[in-house]
Amino acid sequence: MTSLFSKENGSKFLLWSLLVIVLDQLTKYWISSSIPVDTVGYRVASFFSIVHVWNEGAAFSFLASMGGWQRYFFMGIAVVICAVLLFCLLRTSKEKKWTCLAISLVIGGALGNLIDRILWSHVIDFLLFYIKTDSFFYAYPAFNVADIAVCCGAGLLVIIGFLGKEDPIKK
């Protein structure tokens, strides 16, 4: 019987998950210690600002105003998703590098936001893109490093699935 963390499966890709978690938590620490909540800290460009907001819901603040039960709901979902993805990663050959990377990014992002929910009861978001003119303003919901990792990992899995082959770059 081979070890769960053998040289033959994708377990070494968990280092990508760890990298995502560390970058996510370091950036959130920086934001929390330097920008008051619900304020714009830095206007980087005419369409992008670094802000500090709390998200008690899921993506796009889904269920944020539901009274608190959603925290435990989203924590449970994150744990289940991470467990399923870890199982998949440990059963995936290390030769399927893009699949292993994609799964690891989703795990790292989910765990990064799970840490926030456990410690603070909310997720810290800070990247804000928007369109602003004299008569129009639209802001895309703020997000963080963990959200980027989840979206990139999920997007990569979709691309691999649609192409029907492991390596989306090779023809």
Short mmCIF file of C-alpha atoms in Angstrom, two decimals:
data_model
loop_
_atom_site.label_atom_id
_atom_site.label_comp_id
_atom_site.label_asym_id
_atom_site.label_seq_id
_atom_site.Cartn_x
_atom_site.Cartn_y
_atom_site.Cartn_z
CA MET A 1 0.00 0.00 0.00
CA THR A 2 1.37 3.40 -0.92
CA SER A 3 1.46 6.35 1.43
CA LEU A 4 -1.11 9.11 1.07
CA PHE A 5 1.77 11.52 0.62
CA SER A 6 3.74 9.45 -1.86
CA LYS A 7 6.01 10.64 -4.63
CA GLU A 8 3.52 9.31 -7.17
CA ASN A 9 0.50 11.46 -6.34
CA GLY A 10 -0.12 15.20 -6.33
CA SER A 11 0.58 15.71 -2.63
CA LYS A 12 3.66 17.88 -3.25
CA PHE A 13 1.34 20.40 -4.88
CA LEU A 14 -0.06 21.15 -1.42
CA LEU A 15 2.89 23.52 -1.16
CA TRP A 16 0.93 25.75 -3.56
CA SER A 17 -1.98 25.65 -1.11
CA LEU A 18 0.36 26.66 1.69
CA LEU A 19 1.76 29.51 -0.41
CA VAL A 20 -1.75 30.79 -1.13
CA ILE A 21 -2.68 30.64 2.57
CA VAL A 22 0.49 32.48 3.64
CA LEU A 23 0.12 35.21 0.99
CA ASP A 24 -3.58 35.56 1.76
CA GLN A 25 -3.11 35.88 5.50
CA LEU A 26 -0.11 38.22 5.21
CA THR A 27 -1.99 40.59 2.90
CA LYS A 28 -5.04 40.53 5.16
CA TYR A 29 -2.84 41.26 8.18
CA TRP A 30 -1.28 44.20 6.32
CA ILE A 31 -4.71 45.56 5.38
CA SER A 32 -6.16 45.07 8.88
CA SER A 33 -3.22 46.79 10.55
CA SER A 34 -2.94 49.73 8.17
CA ILE A 35 -6.44 50.62 6.89
CA PRO A 36 -9.53 51.19 9.07
CA VAL A 37 -12.57 49.06 8.21
CA ASP A 38 -14.89 50.42 5.50
CA THR A 39 -12.37 52.92 4.17
CA VAL A 40 -10.28 53.35 1.07
CA GLY A 41 -6.63 53.06 1.98
CA TYR A 42 -4.95 53.65 -1.36
CA ARG A 43 -6.23 54.79 -4.72
CA VAL A 44 -3.89 52.92 -7.04
CA ALA A 45 -5.49 53.91 -10.35
CA SER A 46 -8.65 55.55 -11.66
CA PHE A 47 -10.30 52.10 -11.61
CA PHE A 48 -8.61 50.34 -8.67
CA SER A 49 -8.30 50.94 -4.93
CA ILE A 50 -7.02 49.07 -1.90
CA VAL A 51 -9.81 49.09 0.70
CA HIS A 52 -10.64 47.30 3.94
CA VAL A 53 -14.08 45.70 4.09
CA TRP A 54 -15.57 42.78 5.95
CA ASN A 55 -17.64 40.18 4.14
CA GLU A 56 -19.86 38.08 6.40
CA GLY A 57 -21.39 36.24 3.45
CA ALA A 58 -19.99 34.34 0.50
CA ALA A 59 -19.07 35.62 -2.95
CA PHE A 60 -20.61 39.04 -3.65
CA SER A 61 -21.67 39.13 0.05
CA PHE A 62 -24.27 36.44 -0.62
CA LEU A 63 -26.31 35.83 2.58
CA ALA A 64 -24.28 38.47 4.47
CA SER A 65 -27.30 39.91 6.30
CA MET A 66 -28.83 36.64 7.47
CA GLY A 67 -28.07 36.90 11.18
CA GLY A 68 -24.91 34.86 11.65
CA TRP A 69 -25.87 31.26 10.86
CA GLN A 70 -24.26 31.63 7.43
CA ARG A 71 -20.80 31.75 9.05
CA TYR A 72 -21.15 28.12 10.17
CA PHE A 73 -22.79 27.14 6.89
CA PHE A 74 -19.90 28.52 4.82
CA MET A 75 -17.35 27.06 7.22
CA GLY A 76 -18.94 23.62 6.81
CA ILE A 77 -19.01 23.94 3.04
CA ALA A 78 -15.33 24.95 3.00
CA VAL A 79 -14.33 21.96 5.15
CA VAL A 80 -16.28 19.51 2.96
CA ILE A 81 -14.92 20.99 -0.28
CA CYS A 82 -11.35 20.93 1.02
CA ALA A 83 -11.72 17.32 2.19
CA VAL A 84 -13.13 16.20 -1.17
CA LEU A 85 -10.47 18.10 -3.11
CA LEU A 86 -7.69 16.75 -0.89
CA PHE A 87 -8.98 13.23 -1.53
CA CYS A 88 -8.99 13.97 -5.28
CA LEU A 89 -5.50 15.48 -5.16
CA LEU A 90 -4.08 12.48 -3.33
CA ARG A 91 -5.58 10.19 -5.98
CA THR A 92 -4.26 12.27 -8.88
CA SER A 93 -0.98 11.39 -10.54
CA LYS A 94 1.78 13.94 -10.11
CA GLU A 95 2.08 13.84 -13.90
CA LYS A 96 -1.20 15.75 -14.15
CA LYS A 97 0.52 18.94 -13.08
CA TRP A 98 -2.18 21.40 -14.16
CA THR A 99 -4.94 19.44 -12.46
CA CYS A 100 -2.88 19.17 -9.27
CA LEU A 101 -2.09 22.89 -9.38
CA ALA A 102 -5.74 23.80 -9.93
CA ILE A 103 -6.96 21.64 -7.04
CA SER A 104 -4.22 23.02 -4.78
CA LEU A 105 -5.17 26.62 -5.58
CA VAL A 106 -8.82 25.99 -4.69
CA ILE A 107 -7.82 24.25 -1.44
CA GLY A 108 -5.48 27.11 -0.47
CA GLY A 109 -8.07 29.77 -1.23
CA ALA A 110 -10.86 27.96 0.60
CA LEU A 111 -8.65 27.46 3.65
CA GLY A 112 -7.49 31.10 3.57
CA ASN A 113 -11.07 32.35 3.81
CA LEU A 114 -11.97 29.60 6.31
CA ILE A 115 -9.23 30.88 8.63
CA ASP A 116 -10.85 34.34 8.51
CA ARG A 117 -14.29 32.95 9.31
CA ILE A 118 -12.92 30.97 12.26
CA LEU A 119 -10.85 33.83 13.69
CA TRP A 120 -12.96 36.89 12.88
CA SER A 121 -16.46 35.68 11.84
CA HIS A 122 -15.98 37.42 8.50
CA VAL A 123 -13.64 37.45 5.51
CA ILE A 124 -11.36 40.43 4.94
CA ASP A 125 -11.57 41.77 1.37
CA PHE A 126 -9.40 44.56 0.02
CA LEU A 127 -9.05 44.61 -3.78
CA LEU A 128 -11.67 46.90 -5.34
CA PHE A 129 -12.10 47.50 -9.06
CA TYR A 130 -14.64 50.03 -10.29
CA ILE A 131 -15.81 52.24 -13.15
CA LYS A 132 -16.42 55.86 -12.27
CA THR A 133 -17.50 58.74 -14.50
CA ASP A 134 -19.33 61.99 -13.80
CA SER A 135 -22.71 60.27 -14.14
CA PHE A 136 -21.98 56.58 -13.51
CA PHE A 137 -20.39 54.44 -10.82
CA TYR A 138 -20.10 50.67 -10.66
CA ALA A 139 -17.88 48.78 -8.22
CA TYR A 140 -17.16 45.09 -8.57
CA PRO A 141 -17.38 43.47 -5.12
CA ALA A 142 -14.08 43.64 -3.23
CA PHE A 143 -12.07 40.43 -3.03
CA ASN A 144 -8.78 39.03 -1.71
CA VAL A 145 -5.87 36.69 -2.56
CA ALA A 146 -7.84 33.60 -1.48
CA ASP A 147 -10.67 34.53 -3.85
CA ILE A 148 -8.20 34.92 -6.72
CA ALA A 149 -6.75 31.46 -6.01
CA VAL A 150 -10.20 29.84 -5.89
CA CYS A 151 -11.26 31.48 -9.17
CA CYS A 152 -8.00 30.66 -10.96
CA GLY A 153 -8.05 27.05 -9.74
CA ALA A 154 -11.70 26.54 -10.62
CA GLY A 155 -11.21 28.20 -14.00
CA LEU A 156 -8.24 25.98 -14.76
CA LEU A 157 -10.27 22.89 -13.86
CA VAL A 158 -13.04 24.03 -16.22
CA ILE A 159 -10.54 24.61 -19.04
CA ILE A 160 -8.98 21.17 -18.50
CA GLY A 161 -12.45 19.64 -18.47
CA PHE A 162 -13.55 21.36 -21.68
CA LEU A 163 -10.34 20.51 -23.52
CA GLY A 164 -10.65 16.89 -22.49
CA LYS A 165 -6.94 16.62 -21.84
CA GLU A 166 -4.68 17.29 -18.91
CA ASP A 167 -2.37 19.94 -20.32
CA PRO A 168 -4.30 23.01 -21.53
CA ILE A 169 -1.18 24.50 -23.12
CA LYS A 170 0.01 21.62 -25.33
CA LYS A 171 -1.73 21.18 -28.67
#
